[in-house]
Coordinates of C-alpha atoms in Angstrom, one line a residue:
X1 CA 0.0 0.0 0.0
X2 CA 1.5 3.4 -0.9
X3 CA 2.5 5.8 1.8
X4 CA -0.1 8.5 2.7
X5 CA 1.2 12.0 2.6
X6 CA 0.1 13.9 5.8
X7 CA -1.6 17.2 5.1
X8 CA -1.8 19.9 7.7
X9 CA 0.3 21.3 10.5
X10 CA 1.4 18.5 12.8
X11 CA 0.5 20.3 16.1
X12 CA -3.1 20.6 15.0
X13 CA -3.6 17.3 13.2
X14 CA -6.3 14.9 14.4
X15 CA -4.8 12.0 16.4
X16 CA -6.1 9.6 13.7
X17 CA -4.3 11.5 10.9
X18 CA -1.0 12.1 12.5
X19 CA -0.6 8.4 13.2
X20 CA -1.2 7.7 9.5
X21 CA -2.5 4.2 9.9
X22 CA -5.6 2.3 10.8
X23 CA -5.6 3.4 14.4
X24 CA -8.8 5.0 15.4
X25 CA -10.0 6.6 18.6
X26 CA -10.8 3.8 21.0
X27 CA -14.5 2.9 21.0
X28 CA -15.3 4.5 17.6
X29 CA -14.7 1.5 15.4
X30 CA -18.2 0.0 15.4
X31 CA -19.8 2.2 12.6
X32 CA -16.7 2.9 10.6
X33 CA -15.1 1.2 7.7
X34 CA -12.0 -0.9 8.4
X35 CA -8.6 -0.2 6.9
X36 CA -6.6 3.0 6.8
X37 CA -8.3 6.1 8.2
X38 CA -9.4 8.4 5.4
X39 CA -9.0 12.2 6.0
X40 CA -12.6 13.5 6.3
X41 CA -14.6 16.5 7.6
X42 CA -14.5 15.4 11.2
X43 CA -10.7 15.5 11.2
X44 CA -10.7 19.1 9.9
X45 CA -13.2 20.1 12.6
X46 CA -10.9 18.6 15.2
X47 CA -8.0 20.5 13.8
X48 CA -9.9 23.8 14.2
X49 CA -10.5 22.8 17.8
X50 CA -6.8 22.2 18.4
X51 CA -5.9 25.6 16.8
X52 CA -8.3 27.5 19.1
X53 CA -7.1 25.5 22.2
X54 CA -3.5 26.3 21.3
X55 CA -4.2 30.0 21.0
X56 CA -5.9 30.0 24.4
X57 CA -3.1 28.2 26.0
X58 CA -0.1 30.1 24.5
X59 CA -1.3 33.7 23.8
X60 CA -1.5 36.5 26.4
X61 CA -4.5 38.2 25.1
X62 CA -5.0 40.8 22.3
X63 CA -2.2 41.1 19.8
X64 CA -1.1 37.5 19.8
X65 CA 1.9 37.8 22.0
X66 CA 3.2 34.5 23.5
X67 CA 2.6 34.1 27.2
X68 CA 5.5 35.1 29.4
X69 CA 5.1 31.8 31.3
X70 CA 6.3 30.0 28.2
X71 CA 9.4 32.0 27.7
X72 CA 12.6 30.0 27.8
X73 CA 14.0 32.7 30.0
X74 CA 11.4 32.1 32.7
X75 CA 12.1 29.4 35.3
X76 CA 9.5 26.7 35.8
X77 CA 7.3 27.1 38.9
X78 CA 4.5 25.1 40.4
X79 CA 2.1 27.4 38.6
X80 CA 3.7 27.3 35.2
X81 CA 4.6 23.6 35.0
X82 CA 1.1 22.5 34.1
X83 CA 0.9 25.1 31.3
X84 CA 4.2 24.1 29.9
X85 CA 3.3 20.4 30.1
X86 CA 0.0 20.8 28.3
X87 CA 1.5 22.9 25.5
X88 CA 4.5 20.7 25.0
X89 CA 2.7 17.4 25.1
X90 CA -0.3 18.3 23.0
X91 CA 1.3 20.7 20.5
X92 CA 5.0 21.5 20.7
X93 CA 6.7 18.1 20.9
X94 CA 8.6 17.0 17.8
X95 CA 7.8 13.4 18.5
X96 CA 4.7 12.3 16.7
X97 CA 4.1 9.5 19.2
X98 CA 4.0 12.0 22.0
X99 CA 1.4 14.1 20.2
X100 CA -0.7 11.1 19.2
X101 CA -0.6 9.4 22.6
X102 CA -1.6 12.5 24.6
X103 CA -4.4 13.5 22.4
X104 CA -5.7 9.9 22.4
X105 CA -5.6 9.9 26.2
X106 CA -7.5 13.2 26.3
X107 CA -10.2 11.6 24.1
X108 CA -10.3 8.5 26.4
X109 CA -10.6 10.8 29.5
X110 CA -12.7 13.7 28.3
X111 CA -13.1 15.1 31.8
X112 CA -9.4 16.0 31.7
X113 CA -10.1 18.8 29.3
X114 CA -12.2 20.7 31.9
X115 CA -10.3 19.5 35.0
X116 CA -6.7 19.9 33.7
X117 CA -6.3 21.5 30.3
X118 CA -8.8 24.4 30.4
X119 CA -7.4 25.4 33.8
X120 CA -4.2 26.3 32.0
X121 CA -5.5 28.7 29.5
X122 CA -4.8 32.4 29.8
X123 CA -7.3 34.3 32.0
X124 CA -8.2 36.6 29.1
X125 CA -9.8 33.6 27.3
X126 CA -11.8 32.3 30.2
X127 CA -15.1 33.2 28.4
X128 CA -14.1 30.6 25.7
X129 CA -14.0 27.7 28.2
X130 CA -17.6 26.6 27.6
X131 CA -17.1 26.8 23.8
X132 CA -14.0 24.5 24.0
X133 CA -15.7 22.1 26.4
X134 CA -18.8 21.8 24.2
X135 CA -16.8 21.5 21.0
X136 CA -14.8 18.6 22.4
X137 CA -18.0 16.8 23.4
X138 CA -19.5 17.2 19.9
X139 CA -16.3 15.8 18.4
X140 CA -16.3 12.8 20.6
X141 CA -19.9 12.1 20.0
X142 CA -19.3 12.5 16.3
X143 CA -16.4 10.0 16.3
X144 CA -18.4 7.5 18.3
X145 CA -21.5 7.6 16.1
X146 CA -19.6 8.4 12.9
X147 CA -21.2 7.4 9.5
X148 CA -22.0 9.3 6.3
X149 CA -25.1 10.9 7.9
X150 CA -23.3 12.1 11.0
X151 CA -20.5 13.5 8.8
X152 CA -22.9 15.7 7.0
X153 CA -24.4 17.2 10.1
X154 CA -21.2 17.8 12.2
X155 CA -20.4 21.0 10.4
X156 CA -23.8 22.4 11.1
X157 CA -23.5 21.4 14.8
X158 CA -20.2 23.3 15.1
X159 CA -21.5 26.4 13.4
X160 CA -24.5 26.4 15.7
X161 CA -22.2 26.0 18.7
X162 CA -20.0 29.0 17.6
X163 CA -23.0 31.2 17.0
X164 CA -24.5 30.3 20.3
X165 CA -21.4 30.9 22.3
X166 CA -20.6 34.1 20.5
X167 CA -24.1 35.4 21.4
X168 CA -23.4 34.6 25.0
X169 CA -20.1 36.4 25.0
X170 CA -21.5 39.5 23.3
X171 CA -24.3 39.7 25.8
X172 CA -22.0 39.8 28.8
X173 CA -21.7 43.3 30.2
X174 CA -18.5 42.5 32.2
X175 CA -16.7 40.0 30.0
X176 CA -13.4 39.9 31.9
X177 CA -14.7 40.0 35.5
X178 CA -12.0 37.5 36.4
X179 CA -9.3 40.1 35.8
X180 CA -8.5 42.9 38.2
X181 CA -8.7 46.6 37.1
X182 CA -5.1 46.9 36.1
X183 CA -5.2 43.7 34.0
X184 CA -8.4 44.9 32.3
X185 CA -6.8 48.3 31.5
X186 CA -3.7 46.5 30.1
X187 CA -5.9 44.3 27.9
X188 CA -7.9 47.2 26.7
X189 CA -4.7 49.0 25.8
X190 CA -3.4 46.0 23.9
X191 CA -6.7 45.7 22.1
X192 CA -6.5 49.3 20.9
X193 CA -2.9 48.8 19.8
X194 CA -3.9 45.6 17.9
X195 CA -6.8 47.4 16.2
X196 CA -4.5 50.2 15.1
X197 CA -1.9 47.7 13.9
X198 CA -4.5 46.1 11.7
X199 CA -5.6 49.5 10.3
X200 CA -2.0 50.4 9.6
X201 CA -1.4 47.1 7.9
X202 CA -4.5 47.5 5.8
X203 CA -3.5 51.0 4.7
X204 CA 0.0 49.7 3.8
X205 CA -1.5 46.9 1.7
X206 CA -3.8 49.4 -0.1
X207 CA -0.8 51.6 -0.8
X208 CA 1.2 48.7 -2.2
X209 CA -1.7 47.6 -4.4
X210 CA -2.1 51.1 -5.8
X211 CA 1.6 51.3 -6.5
X212 CA 1.6 47.9 -8.2
X213 CA -1.5 48.9 -10.3
X214 CA 0.3 52.1 -11.5
X215 CA 3.4 50.1 -12.3
X216 CA 1.4 47.6 -14.4
X217 CA -0.3 50.4 -16.2
X218 CA 3.0 52.0 -17.2
X219 CA 4.2 48.7 -18.6
X220 CA 1.0 47.8 -20.5
X221 CA 0.4 48.6 -24.2
X222 CA -1.1 51.9 -25.2
X223 CA -4.9 52.1 -25.5
X224 CA -6.1 50.5 -28.6
X225 CA -2.9 48.5 -29.3
X226 CA -3.5 44.8 -29.6
X227 CA -1.4 42.5 -27.6
X228 CA -1.9 39.5 -29.8
X229 CA -2.4 39.4 -33.6
X230 CA -6.0 39.0 -34.9
X231 CA -4.8 36.1 -37.0
X232 CA -1.9 33.8 -36.3
X233 CA 1.2 33.8 -38.4
X234 CA 1.2 31.4 -41.3
X235 CA 3.7 29.1 -39.7
X236 CA 1.5 28.7 -36.6
X237 CA -1.4 27.2 -38.6
X238 CA -1.8 23.5 -38.5
X239 CA -4.3 23.2 -41.3
X240 CA -6.5 25.4 -43.3
X241 CA -9.5 24.8 -41.1
X242 CA -7.7 24.2 -37.8
X243 CA -7.5 26.8 -35.0
X244 CA -4.0 28.1 -34.0
X245 CA -2.3 26.6 -31.0
X246 CA -0.5 29.1 -28.8
X247 CA 2.3 27.8 -26.6
X248 CA 2.4 29.1 -23.1
X249 CA 5.7 30.5 -21.9
X250 CA 4.7 30.2 -18.2
X251 CA 6.8 27.8 -16.1
X252 CA 5.1 24.7 -14.7
X253 CA 4.5 25.1 -12.0
X254 CA 4.1 7.5 25.0
X255 CA 2.9 9.0 28.3
X256 CA 0.2 11.6 29.2
X257 CA 0.2 15.3 29.4
X258 CA 2.8 16.1 32.1
X259 CA 3.2 12.7 31.7
X260 CA 5.3 13.3 29.3
X261 CA 8.4 12.1 28.2
X262 CA 9.4 12.2 24.5
X263 CA 11.7 10.2 22.3
X264 CA 12.9 13.1 20.3
X265 CA 16.5 14.1 21.2
X266 CA 15.7 17.8 21.1
X267 CA 12.8 17.7 23.6
X268 CA 12.8 19.9 26.7
X269 CA 13.5 18.2 30.0
X270 CA 10.8 15.9 31.4
X271 CA 8.8 17.6 34.2
X272 CA 10.0 16.6 37.7
X273 CA 8.9 13.2 39.0
X274 CA 6.7 14.7 41.7
X275 CA 4.3 16.0 38.9
X276 CA 3.5 12.5 37.9
X277 CA 0.8 10.5 39.4
X278 CA -0.2 6.9 38.5
X279 CA -3.7 6.5 37.3
X280 CA -4.3 4.1 34.5
X281 CA -2.2 1.1 35.2
X282 CA 0.9 1.1 33.0
X283 CA -0.6 3.5 30.4
X284 CA 1.1 6.6 31.9
X285 CA 0.5 9.3 34.4
X286 CA -2.0 12.2 34.3
X287 CA -1.3 15.7 33.3
X288 CA 0.3 17.8 35.9
X289 CA -2.2 19.9 37.6
X290 CA -4.3 17.1 38.9
X291 CA -3.5 16.7 42.5

């Protein structure tokens, strides 16, 4: 059987896709065809989930700056170890087995999302916790009941979820009540700066488009001048009643969350032993943060 080329960004791939074999989420095999896993809509919806979770775990609010807790210059503390472990073991590891195993364990133990992972997201994104929790439940239900009919409705379920949670967020008068006054002021300042940055970028792009347009006009033929002859040269004809053929000149173009040890030689140091806690026999230890 030919090798399957993985498509997507490794960190955000579905567990079933990154493994690139016939390994499915446990308990989802009953209604699904045997053999290699075929990339389908549910895998893309899962990837969108991982992207959003990653942003909530690693960004410090408006503007997209990386959290200071994840800086290589910051020492690990009891507060930052769970954040580091979740990000590394679900997204940043260069070892495919580490990514695969930890996402699989999260699927097998869905309560860990609320009890461990979502506790690590930046406080600015607290209002997105219900969205992430519901999204993960829809995905799990979709995998367990997956067939052609379920596949067609999953997209609508996720769109409905996004619209519902967006409405709840917009209706809140005090969206960041979990932050103190100084933090709120800081986030508002970052929001204003990010909005201004986007405006500046848009104006710069518009300027470049106008400059490019003027440059192309200067190079284009004068008005009324034909770029191609109305009839082809005689040597281009291939027969008295055959249309000319124009040749194009264009080029062709193995552990759990904190769990977590990795086999890749460039991986960061494994979290200290005291973070690990046996839970599931010999399958590994739970993510740091569960005490």
